Short mmCIF file of C-alpha atoms and ligand atoms in Angstrom, two decimals:
data_model
loop_
_atom_site.label_atom_id
_atom_site.label_comp_id
_atom_site.label_asym_id
_atom_site.label_seq_id
_atom_site.Cartn_x
_atom_site.Cartn_y
_atom_site.Cartn_z
CA MET A 243 17.18 12.80 -108.04
CA ALA A 244 13.54 12.38 -107.50
CA VAL A 245 12.53 14.59 -104.58
CA MET A 246 9.21 13.78 -102.43
CA THR A 247 6.24 15.75 -103.65
CA ASN A 248 5.30 18.72 -100.96
CA LEU A 249 8.42 17.86 -98.86
CA GLU A 250 8.69 21.01 -96.90
CA GLU A 251 4.59 20.43 -95.89
CA LEU A 252 5.65 17.02 -94.79
CA LYS A 253 8.47 17.96 -92.80
CA GLY A 254 6.32 20.43 -91.22
CA PHE A 255 3.60 17.97 -90.33
CA LEU A 256 6.03 15.80 -88.91
CA ALA A 257 7.41 18.50 -86.80
CA GLU A 258 4.85 17.56 -84.07
CA PRO A 259 4.10 13.92 -82.50
CA ARG A 260 1.68 12.19 -84.88
CA ARG A 261 -0.17 9.10 -85.11
CA ILE A 262 1.27 7.33 -88.17
CA VAL A 263 0.75 4.00 -89.67
CA ILE A 264 3.09 2.38 -92.15
CA THR A 265 1.73 -0.11 -94.59
CA SER A 266 3.40 -2.49 -97.16
CA HIS A 267 2.27 -5.05 -99.57
CA ILE A 268 0.56 -8.54 -99.28
CA ASN A 269 3.11 -11.44 -98.94
CA PRO A 270 5.90 -8.92 -97.53
CA ASP A 271 9.30 -9.65 -98.83
CA GLY A 272 12.72 -8.25 -97.59
CA ASP A 273 12.08 -4.93 -99.01
CA ALA A 274 8.69 -4.44 -97.55
CA MET A 275 9.70 -5.40 -93.90
CA GLY A 276 13.06 -3.80 -94.37
CA SER A 277 11.71 -0.40 -95.73
CA SER A 278 8.71 -0.59 -93.26
CA LEU A 279 10.86 -1.22 -90.05
CA GLY A 280 13.68 1.27 -91.16
CA LEU A 281 11.10 3.91 -91.51
CA TYR A 282 9.45 2.82 -88.06
CA ASN A 283 13.10 2.95 -86.19
CA TYR A 284 13.40 6.53 -87.51
CA LEU A 285 10.02 7.78 -86.68
CA GLN A 286 9.37 6.08 -83.27
CA PRO A 287 11.95 7.54 -81.24
CA LEU A 288 10.99 11.28 -82.48
CA GLY A 289 7.96 10.89 -80.20
CA HIS A 290 5.46 9.74 -83.03
CA LYS A 291 3.04 6.96 -82.24
CA VAL A 292 3.95 4.52 -85.25
CA SER A 293 2.58 1.19 -85.96
CA VAL A 294 3.64 -1.00 -89.13
CA ILE A 295 0.76 -2.95 -90.69
CA VAL A 296 0.98 -5.64 -93.08
CA PRO A 297 -1.81 -7.59 -94.84
CA SER A 298 -0.24 -11.16 -94.45
CA ASN A 299 2.24 -12.94 -92.47
CA TYR A 300 5.81 -13.02 -93.59
CA PRO A 301 8.74 -15.39 -93.62
CA ASP A 302 10.69 -16.46 -90.51
CA PHE A 303 13.94 -15.44 -92.11
CA LEU A 304 12.63 -11.83 -92.00
CA LYS A 305 11.50 -11.96 -88.45
CA TRP A 306 14.98 -10.88 -86.66
CA MET A 307 14.75 -7.10 -87.88
CA PRO A 308 14.62 -4.73 -84.87
CA SER A 309 11.38 -3.89 -83.76
CA ASP A 310 10.07 -6.73 -85.38
CA SER A 311 7.79 -7.87 -82.44
CA LYS A 312 5.87 -4.43 -83.05
CA VAL A 313 4.43 -5.42 -86.42
CA TYR A 314 0.82 -5.96 -86.78
CA ILE A 315 -0.48 -8.66 -89.29
CA PHE A 316 -3.73 -7.29 -90.17
CA PRO A 317 -5.61 -10.60 -90.29
CA TYR A 318 -4.50 -11.62 -86.97
CA GLN A 319 -4.80 -8.57 -85.09
CA LEU A 320 -7.69 -7.22 -86.99
CA SER A 321 -9.57 -5.05 -84.71
CA GLU A 322 -6.48 -3.31 -83.31
CA SER A 323 -5.26 -2.87 -87.04
CA GLN A 324 -8.32 -1.56 -87.87
CA ARG A 325 -8.42 0.96 -85.01
CA LEU A 326 -4.99 1.97 -85.91
CA ILE A 327 -5.59 2.77 -89.18
CA ALA A 328 -8.90 4.74 -88.74
CA GLU A 329 -7.07 7.00 -86.22
CA ALA A 330 -4.11 7.37 -88.07
CA GLU A 331 -3.05 11.14 -89.20
CA LEU A 332 -0.50 10.19 -91.65
CA ILE A 333 -0.28 6.79 -93.69
CA PHE A 334 2.94 5.45 -95.23
CA CYS A 335 2.58 3.21 -98.48
CA LEU A 336 5.73 1.52 -99.00
CA ASP A 337 6.81 -0.73 -101.89
CA TYR A 338 3.52 -0.88 -103.63
CA ASN A 339 1.91 0.87 -106.07
CA ALA A 340 -1.79 0.28 -105.72
CA LEU A 341 -4.24 -0.03 -102.69
CA ASN A 342 -5.45 -3.53 -104.32
CA ARG A 343 -1.83 -4.57 -103.44
CA ILE A 344 -2.67 -4.60 -99.79
CA GLY A 345 -5.82 -6.78 -99.71
CA ASP A 346 -8.31 -5.70 -97.03
CA VAL A 347 -5.77 -3.20 -95.72
CA GLY A 348 -6.72 -1.22 -98.43
CA THR A 349 -10.23 -0.82 -97.64
CA ALA A 350 -9.33 0.78 -94.32
CA VAL A 351 -6.54 2.75 -95.66
CA ALA A 352 -9.05 4.08 -98.12
CA ALA A 353 -11.56 5.10 -95.67
CA ASN A 354 -9.44 7.24 -93.74
CA PRO A 355 -9.08 10.70 -95.86
CA CYS A 356 -5.85 11.54 -93.93
CA PRO A 357 -2.52 12.27 -96.28
CA LYS A 358 -0.74 9.20 -97.78
CA VAL A 359 2.79 8.98 -98.40
CA LEU A 360 3.98 6.86 -101.35
CA ILE A 361 7.58 5.52 -101.46
CA ASP A 362 7.85 2.97 -104.00
CA HIS A 363 9.75 1.97 -107.23
CA HIS A 364 7.06 -0.18 -108.87
CA LEU A 365 6.04 0.52 -112.64
CA PHE A 366 2.88 2.78 -112.99
CA PRO A 367 1.81 3.98 -109.40
CA GLU A 368 -1.98 4.72 -108.71
CA ASP A 369 -2.34 8.51 -108.15
CA PHE A 370 -3.71 8.30 -104.19
CA ALA A 371 -1.02 9.84 -102.04
CA ARG A 372 -0.33 13.44 -101.27
CA TYR A 373 3.62 12.94 -100.91
CA VAL A 374 4.97 10.89 -103.35
CA LEU A 375 8.71 9.72 -103.50
CA HIS A 376 8.72 7.37 -106.65
CA ARG A 377 11.55 6.10 -108.76
CA VAL A 378 11.43 3.25 -111.13
CA GLU A 379 15.11 3.15 -111.40
CA ALA A 380 15.53 2.68 -107.53
CA SER A 381 17.02 -0.64 -106.76
CA SER A 382 14.39 -0.96 -103.89
CA THR A 383 12.08 0.95 -101.55
CA ALA A 384 14.65 0.60 -98.98
CA GLU A 385 17.04 2.80 -101.08
CA LEU A 386 14.36 5.22 -101.26
CA VAL A 387 13.65 5.50 -97.54
CA TYR A 388 17.38 6.38 -97.52
CA GLU A 389 16.95 9.09 -100.06
CA PHE A 390 13.84 10.33 -98.15
CA PHE A 391 15.92 10.71 -95.09
CA GLU A 392 18.61 12.70 -97.10
CA GLN A 393 15.90 14.95 -98.32
CA LEU A 394 14.85 15.44 -94.54
CA GLY A 395 18.54 15.93 -93.75
CA VAL A 396 18.70 13.48 -91.11
CA THR A 397 21.16 10.87 -92.60
CA ASP A 398 23.17 11.44 -89.29
CA LYS A 399 20.11 9.78 -87.47
CA VAL A 400 20.35 6.39 -89.16
CA ASP A 401 21.78 4.24 -86.46
CA ALA A 402 22.13 0.50 -86.69
CA ASP A 403 18.90 -0.79 -86.09
CA ILE A 404 17.72 1.59 -88.92
CA ALA A 405 20.40 0.46 -91.23
CA ALA A 406 20.05 -3.30 -90.65
CA CYS A 407 16.26 -2.82 -91.81
CA LEU A 408 17.23 -0.96 -94.80
CA TYR A 409 20.21 -3.03 -95.77
CA THR A 410 18.08 -5.83 -95.76
CA GLY A 411 15.64 -4.48 -98.12
CA ILE A 412 18.53 -3.38 -100.68
CA LEU A 413 20.21 -6.49 -100.29
CA THR A 414 17.08 -8.62 -101.19
CA ASP A 415 15.85 -6.40 -103.87
CA THR A 416 19.20 -6.54 -105.78
CA GLY A 417 19.63 -10.21 -105.27
CA GLY A 418 22.52 -9.58 -103.39
CA PHE A 419 23.86 -6.71 -105.48
CA GLN A 420 23.67 -8.59 -108.52
CA TYR A 421 20.59 -7.04 -110.58
CA PRO A 422 21.01 -4.23 -112.98
CA ASN A 423 19.42 -1.78 -110.53
CA THR A 424 22.51 -1.90 -108.16
CA SER A 425 23.79 1.49 -109.03
CA SER A 426 26.89 3.36 -107.55
CA LYS A 427 24.43 5.24 -105.52
CA VAL A 428 23.14 2.10 -103.90
CA HIS A 429 26.97 1.08 -102.88
CA ARG A 430 27.39 4.65 -101.58
CA ILE A 431 24.18 4.22 -99.45
CA VAL A 432 25.18 0.78 -98.53
CA ALA A 433 28.83 2.14 -97.58
CA ASN A 434 26.99 4.67 -95.26
CA LEU A 435 24.86 1.83 -93.70
CA LEU A 436 27.89 -0.63 -93.09
CA ASP A 437 29.50 2.55 -91.31
CA THR A 438 26.86 2.31 -88.60
CA GLY A 439 28.53 -0.94 -87.42
CA ILE A 440 25.91 -3.62 -88.79
CA ASP A 441 27.06 -7.28 -89.25
CA HIS A 442 26.23 -7.55 -92.89
CA ASN A 443 27.50 -10.98 -93.05
CA LYS A 444 25.10 -12.40 -90.32
CA ILE A 445 22.26 -10.34 -92.16
CA TYR A 446 23.00 -12.42 -95.25
CA ARG A 447 23.08 -15.51 -93.47
CA ASP A 448 19.95 -14.70 -91.67
CA VAL A 449 18.29 -13.93 -94.88
CA PHE A 450 19.52 -16.36 -97.52
CA ASN A 451 21.27 -19.32 -95.71
CA SER A 452 18.76 -20.29 -92.99
CA PHE A 453 16.95 -22.86 -94.75
CA THR A 454 15.35 -25.73 -92.91
CA GLU A 455 16.35 -29.00 -94.66
CA MET A 456 12.68 -29.46 -95.79
CA ARG A 457 13.17 -26.23 -97.67
CA LEU A 458 16.13 -27.26 -99.18
CA ARG A 459 14.76 -30.58 -100.13
CA LEU A 460 12.02 -28.59 -101.99
CA PHE A 461 14.31 -26.53 -103.91
CA GLY A 462 16.07 -29.86 -105.08
CA TYR A 463 12.77 -31.46 -106.00
CA SER A 464 11.81 -28.37 -107.90
CA ILE A 465 14.75 -28.48 -110.05
CA THR A 466 15.15 -32.23 -110.67
CA GLU A 467 11.40 -33.13 -110.86
CA LYS A 468 9.46 -30.25 -112.02
CA LEU A 469 11.56 -27.82 -114.34
CA ARG A 470 10.06 -27.47 -117.82
CA ILE A 471 12.27 -25.86 -120.28
CA TYR A 472 11.05 -24.25 -123.46
CA PRO A 473 14.18 -23.88 -125.66
CA GLU A 474 12.32 -22.26 -128.64
CA TYR A 475 11.35 -19.22 -126.36
CA LYS A 476 14.39 -19.35 -123.88
CA ALA A 477 11.91 -19.87 -121.27
CA ALA A 478 11.59 -22.12 -118.20
CA LEU A 479 8.52 -22.81 -115.71
CA ILE A 480 8.64 -24.65 -112.28
CA SER A 481 5.24 -25.41 -110.87
CA LEU A 482 4.18 -27.02 -107.33
CA ASN A 483 0.64 -28.31 -106.79
CA LYS A 484 -1.05 -28.50 -103.28
CA GLU A 485 0.07 -32.06 -102.67
CA GLU A 486 3.74 -30.95 -103.20
CA LEU A 487 3.72 -28.10 -101.08
CA GLN A 488 2.07 -30.09 -98.15
CA ARG A 489 4.47 -32.73 -98.73
CA PHE A 490 7.33 -30.48 -98.17
CA GLN A 491 5.33 -28.54 -95.10
CA VAL A 492 5.80 -25.31 -97.05
CA ARG A 493 5.36 -22.45 -95.00
CA SER A 494 5.35 -18.43 -96.04
CA GLY A 495 8.24 -17.74 -97.87
CA ASP A 496 9.64 -21.04 -98.29
CA THR A 497 9.39 -20.81 -102.05
CA GLU A 498 11.09 -17.55 -102.19
CA GLY A 499 14.00 -18.03 -104.92
CA ILE A 500 13.01 -21.05 -106.53
CA VAL A 501 12.12 -18.85 -109.57
CA ASN A 502 15.66 -17.66 -109.88
CA TYR A 503 17.18 -20.97 -110.56
CA PRO A 504 16.16 -21.48 -114.19
CA LEU A 505 17.85 -18.36 -115.07
CA LYS A 506 21.21 -19.82 -114.18
CA ILE A 507 20.93 -21.79 -117.30
CA GLN A 508 22.84 -20.23 -120.12
CA GLY A 509 20.09 -19.17 -122.78
CA ILE A 510 17.54 -18.90 -120.43
CA ASN A 511 15.71 -15.67 -120.16
CA PHE A 512 12.46 -15.87 -118.63
CA ALA A 513 11.61 -17.99 -115.78
CA ALA A 514 8.23 -18.76 -114.38
CA PHE A 515 7.17 -20.33 -110.80
CA VAL A 516 3.45 -21.45 -110.16
CA ALA A 517 2.41 -22.55 -107.08
CA ASP A 518 -1.26 -23.69 -105.96
CA ARG A 519 -1.70 -21.65 -103.09
CA ASN A 520 -4.65 -21.39 -100.66
CA GLU A 521 -7.70 -20.44 -102.87
CA VAL A 522 -5.35 -18.97 -105.52
CA ILE A 523 -2.60 -19.78 -107.93
CA LYS A 524 0.45 -17.26 -107.33
CA LEU A 525 2.85 -16.95 -110.08
CA SER A 526 6.40 -15.07 -110.11
CA PHE A 527 8.41 -14.28 -113.05
CA ARG A 528 11.90 -13.15 -113.49
CA SER A 529 13.69 -12.00 -116.89
CA VAL A 530 17.12 -11.24 -117.56
CA GLY A 531 17.55 -8.51 -120.32
CA SER A 532 14.81 -6.84 -121.99
CA PHE A 533 11.91 -9.15 -121.70
CA ASP A 534 9.08 -6.96 -119.87
CA VAL A 535 7.91 -9.39 -117.24
CA ASN A 536 5.56 -6.82 -115.79
CA GLN A 537 3.84 -6.29 -119.02
CA PHE A 538 3.55 -10.08 -119.30
CA SER A 539 1.95 -10.45 -115.95
CA ARG A 540 -0.54 -7.57 -116.28
CA SER A 541 -1.61 -8.67 -119.84
CA HIS A 542 -2.40 -12.49 -118.75
CA PHE A 543 -2.21 -12.81 -115.11
CA ASN A 544 -3.58 -9.93 -113.32
CA GLY A 545 -0.49 -8.72 -112.04
CA GLY A 546 2.37 -6.36 -112.32
CA GLY A 547 5.88 -5.47 -110.72
CA HIS A 548 9.01 -4.44 -112.62
CA VAL A 549 10.60 -5.03 -115.84
CA ASN A 550 12.76 -7.91 -114.88
CA ALA A 551 10.49 -9.28 -111.83
CA ALA A 552 7.02 -9.52 -111.39
CA GLY A 553 3.84 -11.44 -109.94
CA GLY A 554 0.50 -12.47 -110.61
CA GLN A 555 -2.33 -14.50 -109.66
CA SER A 556 -5.13 -16.60 -111.13
CA LYS A 557 -8.16 -18.24 -109.52
CA GLU A 558 -7.90 -20.91 -112.31
CA SER A 559 -6.81 -24.34 -111.79
CA LEU A 560 -2.97 -25.15 -111.62
CA ASP A 561 -3.39 -27.08 -115.11
CA LYS A 562 -5.28 -24.10 -116.53
CA VAL A 563 -2.82 -21.67 -115.34
CA ILE A 564 0.23 -23.64 -116.99
CA ALA A 565 -1.82 -24.33 -120.19
CA ARG A 566 -2.27 -20.50 -120.56
CA PHE A 567 1.39 -19.79 -119.80
CA GLU A 568 2.19 -22.17 -122.61
CA GLU A 569 -0.31 -20.95 -124.99
CA VAL A 570 0.63 -17.43 -124.65
CA LEU A 571 4.38 -17.93 -125.01
CA PRO A 572 4.46 -18.01 -128.69
CA GLN A 573 3.32 -14.69 -128.91
CA TYR A 574 6.45 -13.47 -127.33
CA LYS A 575 9.21 -15.53 -129.45
CA GLU A 576 10.50 -12.47 -131.07
CA GLN A 577 10.95 -10.59 -127.70
CA LEU A 578 12.28 -13.83 -126.13
CA MET A 579 14.96 -14.73 -128.73
CA TYR A 580 17.44 -12.06 -127.87
P1 5GP B 778 7.35 -12.08 -106.29
O1 5GP B 778 7.43 -12.91 -107.58
O2 5GP B 778 8.68 -12.04 -105.50
O3 5GP B 778 6.34 -12.30 -105.43
O4 5GP B 778 7.17 -10.58 -106.59
C1 5GP B 778 7.91 -9.89 -107.99
C2 5GP B 778 7.66 -8.34 -107.74
O5 5GP B 778 6.34 -8.30 -108.35
C3 5GP B 778 7.55 -7.63 -106.44
O6 5GP B 778 8.05 -6.52 -106.37
C4 5GP B 778 6.36 -7.75 -105.92
O7 5GP B 778 5.87 -6.66 -105.54
C5 5GP B 778 5.47 -7.47 -107.60
N1 5GP B 778 4.29 -8.60 -107.39
C6 5GP B 778 4.40 -9.67 -106.97
N2 5GP B 778 2.96 -10.28 -107.01
C7 5GP B 778 2.10 -9.40 -107.75
C8 5GP B 778 0.76 -9.31 -108.28
O8 5GP B 778 -0.16 -10.26 -107.85
N3 5GP B 778 0.56 -7.82 -108.75
C9 5GP B 778 1.07 -6.89 -108.48
N4 5GP B 778 0.98 -5.73 -109.17
N5 5GP B 778 2.53 -6.89 -108.33
C10 5GP B 778 3.02 -8.16 -107.83
MN1 MN B 779 10.98 -3.60 -103.59
#
């Protein structure tokens, strides 16, 4: 098991009340919010002054977690967020591997010379933190936050509030315990989290079964009308343009999960989802098996992530992005035909 670098020093640092900021990546997902709020709910009662600051808004289906009301959304509470970051004595960087993943928050974080703590499981972390707990094999950053608690010797302090947050991070990043990253260790940690009395069935429903009618219709439309299959590459793509996003009144998080659907087709190993968001085209990639979507996204779409789940972006038009996707696919024919 990876141990946090300079752990004893960090323990000493946390022995006194500190001004602490916890940050996570842009377009926060269940693991970003779950790991951040899990850590917040541990640190805050110890007497530290803790703030969770995220670079952009996040889906309503994540807005029930304990202490959610304390989260700062950087562009919405700009001056307060900037002040908190500037005054921080310690900054946690959760679920991201590079400061450019936190948008404008990164500039403020880089401007504060205080020590940083990186807890993350994305490939190729940048070297900017004094304290690092990084493991690519970890299912989620929430799992690593639990390991951090193990290393601090404080798992007995994990109450139902902390557990609900960490459970959410693990649940979402394992796709409901289905992905290969769902190790026996994950199940052992989850067993401990369940023992705190959390209502796992309610968490599942809140996160995965809380669609609006429009969102479900958007999923249906995306699958029946917008799915392209490339059988010669065992690949598929779903795209949504601005008009379609408007027609279905798409809000933050509404498209999350669409990218997984093509992988339900037998013989499809690689799925892409492309949406024409404000100012930028956002791409999501998923694969089953060995095809490395992190590498694919890094090479062609200015992105990154994990081997089986990655994201990217482009400033080109939607049509150009789709054309580029189709143009580069043949390079990967051999890798995709397993
Ligand atoms: P999603 O497709 O759900 O947005 O992201 C899948 C994974 O890729 C997540 O772990 C996320 O952190 C990462 N990711 C998403 N977009 C980007 C991006 O633009 N750049 C990088 N480096 N990683 C991304
Ligand atoms: Mn994660």
